[in-house]
């Protein structure tokens, strides 16, 4: 199938002796990280004809740490069984068909290093660990046997294919033993010869030792000896050949009957690009495969990834043949770890190899050529980007330090992937193709590097000379903004922008990457005259036309700038957490105005879509602040990491989230469409295929990239609550309690992967984010890993996600807690008991300062006598002979009694003794006695032994010595982490700036500020810098209140208010608003106070909301809105049954409950808000008119909807009070239409009963007979009023207590934003028709004949107003446009699918592609030919679309501007009432309704219902 989803899996684990295996029939499995991936190979893979016959079909998930071994059962009938061993201490047996664990054991106490399923015994699995313990486990009887053969580290083991009791074991030190497990592990042979790790053991596939003519005179071919006969000859000797591969660069063939080596093969140094120096010890892993046919050959790996076929019969000439020698680039580029044979269903003999180059290769054993390659990923998939020029070229930024470029359109190879690693050397966290230049790919890395790759050349990339200090989060190509760095000459049409973790955005000149990049903050400051601290930027996105730039910030705000000077035109205060993704809608949709839609995702799980058309077109003088989104997409349960608009649809968006899923949305309807749950980790990136509308690619921290189809997903929305991925991860990663104690493994190329255990550097976006596998199996980067015997846990580096997470994320493979047992660790000394008797407490004797001379004066009498003689000879002899001098030098203690030089020698000897015994202070005292204070200080400084007392004595040696000593002591204290004491010493020599810098650089901000405040001038810039730096650190750690105090201290009041508001709760927002008000930031104060009120509104705390709004005079209008909303909510609550009431905190003035709502509202406004004069009403009206909310949809949250409706109702009441009846009518209509668009019939009727209790007559009177501009709006308002009464009448006829709102709400789902008048979408649950097509309300049989009340008759008579021909015609044209657009989109999708399926289709592929594409569209889609099952041609659809648009253009603006109830829907309801209750609807009205249906009911939505009532 062409549409089969594809997987780019994680890399096979490194340095494992058996972590891949295959069984006949074509099933191959390899261990990757904590799971095993299964690949179907051969005809059964279902691959497209012409592409390599293999497919990744699934994953075995269950281990919590690295899988170190994997083996299939090779017994016919149980090929579906396999076994895995893991660093989590377990061996699991799996059924690959169901992908479940059959059983498991945790017998090993230490890291398991080898595993094999016996080829002779159906249920025997043998495993060995790093301490030399072997366990034999019999599956069928759940029995086990413990063997301890040698106290050495086991590297590999292989069970004999000929003798069920024999197992060969290879050790780390090169020893190989063959043991008999039936005799409790008795060693049959100990094979010595290798002197380094044994990497592989392969038994000869034929029993006996006749197949090789070793040590014979002739080199004969394989003898014709039947297997049975050979075995009959050797039951006792158990003769067989065994091959072993070792790190010592040799392969040895051993004879089991003789117990010794019979052949040694030395690996050759092959000539390859770059050459190999034989003197340099290369990294090597030597793995073997001994093929069955013929058994005179042996396959081995070599130094650089080559595979060799050895001919064991040739002892006198070159023995090996190189695999893939026919063409360049077939071999692996790094060492090979595993080889496993596979026989496909069509009997092809294949060999599969896994390597450090992260490729899985398949070799044809008949030709020794590479059949296909499966690439894999060795790190998180951080970034995905499709080339806009080379369609179908997908670039993948991976955490293993490589960029993959996947040609997804390749016909011959599904996995046509190129890798680029030169010059990268770090995790690739951001990618962006040049919009017009072919093969030009920009990349950003985890260490702040920005570069440009030409993917069509083999040159290394160009690297920008300007680095970010932290991770590069995003890249974007945009027009050059004015800057000196680009020079005055020719400028590139596009420059590269990069946003980094430190919060800066750089502009790089792609023509001069070695030049300095421009920090755009400078231009933003200058253009917009900004005084306060600019926010920390976390995302950049340019609109496709290059005229508008959006910057996302850490505080959740989004700023919109206009070229050329980056004038700030708008700030969006919607997200209140760090912004991770901003994407502009494409410009080639059917609705050009959608190109101003901007979707954004942040750390708080909600996606907002803003329509910036009005702002961009109005080009405001001062920046506009937007606080209401155009659409809100809620459903994810964790932060949003990536967004992508569909290039094939209007308003369709896909989002990637930390909840482990990708979600497709219809943004215009705020509707979730489908949810992909294939990843086992947190999603980091997503990209929509530019060719297939059904196809999306996503990458995650599970090291996978998935290609998936929206049409094949079972779920429509993300999992909620406990189903989400974080809880799943916690569940998976909980280590099972075990009584055993596990030591950390010994060094075997980090046999233990430091899986998920690395220390992530704290990025701005997240202090503990996705931790990457820094294991040996998944070494990141192209640098050569260390030799296998050295531990190489690479610390997992920085993060691309961007949130200061509160709790560290639990990942799929947390290490188990290990108890380190060490009996030799000394116990801490016990403190002496405090109540010791005084007699036992002796005063400690002071150490002698001259212990050497003292001890020499306590020797034997003879020695002392000799001292006296030597001393006398020295003092009184006129000439010293050599003997006396020698005696004096030997007896240094006599220096006390001779001259000064001898004394100095004695002191030197004493001092040396003190230093050797660890008493430097006594040495210093001796030096002081000599008077060499400077020497004392220098020696102490060099040895790091300066003390307070020494430094205190330093002034004796002079001022400069004292200065030097204090500085040296301060350095010494810094090494000892005593930074505060070091600063104090620096202050003692008046080095204030150095002391402050020392404290600041070691994060002692509080102390640094105290020192600076006490010793420096108040205006010194150092002090402000300290406040700002401490504030930034506190802000990052979540200490917002203290951070605000720092900003206030630095006179950055704006930042103080912003940081206080970051927590987002009502109390914080209120304090922030008050603070902003105090410091004169009125605009900020207003927006924060409004946010606080909205938070209080969610908690139904009306008093708190009003108090918050009181904080700013400019929010008087909003107070009126909240007041009206409170009164309306109270009215609703009074009508509810008592048990349904919620606990709300109402204001005192809302308790007066008499009179109509309008009168109550104006009375409260007068009494509580002092609104009395028309001027005051006019001022409030002007305040509120400047705020515009987007239209509602079926998914608009109810509280948000009510607030927006009350905003319109407040405008209506204010307009009435100022006698602006035109505006009052329009505002009332907007409120009604909002409830209608959201499908909330109850609210619509609530508005009618509260504001139009007697209908619209009084408004008509107020407008007068003159043709007012609001007359069309009034007609629409009347129509909606009658529409509501009509439905109420229908339900009252049907049943006394209708529960209608559920299905009516479904009926009112909008199909597009243009179809404002069509309340019947195709998204309703029961049918794609109007309410009449659903199970309509039907009354009990006896009541159909009851008469109508006068009121009901009056309602029915007014329904004529709903039969507006011009509105019916307009709505019909709009429906036609929508259906034709949908049909065209479907045609394009079908055509693309048919092109993709062409190679597999047998018949239809020869037809014209257009006809093939149109075939599925022959169902009744539109009018005319579809009904007769004839396909619609493209010209006919285009003609229809043009005609419909022309008809719409002819309608007067008054008809198009104001929405109107769906005329045909009203016709159907009336006809339904007429058919159920005959006589209630006049014949004339029924006839008029039928005529309208016949005339305008030709679209798909209404066709079936027209046939029901009109035939």
Coordinates of C-alpha atoms in Angstrom, one line a residue, residues 635-638 659-663 675-677 715-726:
X635 CA -8.0 19.6 24.5
X636 CA -4.4 18.9 25.0
X637 CA -3.3 18.1 28.6
X638 CA 0.3 19.3 28.4
X659 CA 0.8 14.8 26.3
X660 CA 2.2 12.4 23.7
X661 CA -0.3 13.0 20.9
X662 CA -0.7 15.1 17.8
X663 CA -4.1 16.7 17.2
X675 CA -5.8 12.5 17.3
X676 CA -2.6 10.4 16.7
X677 CA -1.3 8.4 19.6
X715 CA -9.5 9.0 18.2
X716 CA -10.8 12.5 17.5
X717 CA -9.4 14.3 20.5
X718 CA -6.4 13.9 23.0
X719 CA -6.7 11.6 25.9
X720 CA -7.9 13.3 29.1
X721 CA -6.9 13.0 32.7
X722 CA -5.0 9.8 33.8
X723 CA -4.7 8.5 30.2
X724 CA -2.2 11.2 29.3
X725 CA 1.4 10.2 28.6
X726 CA 3.1 11.6 31.7

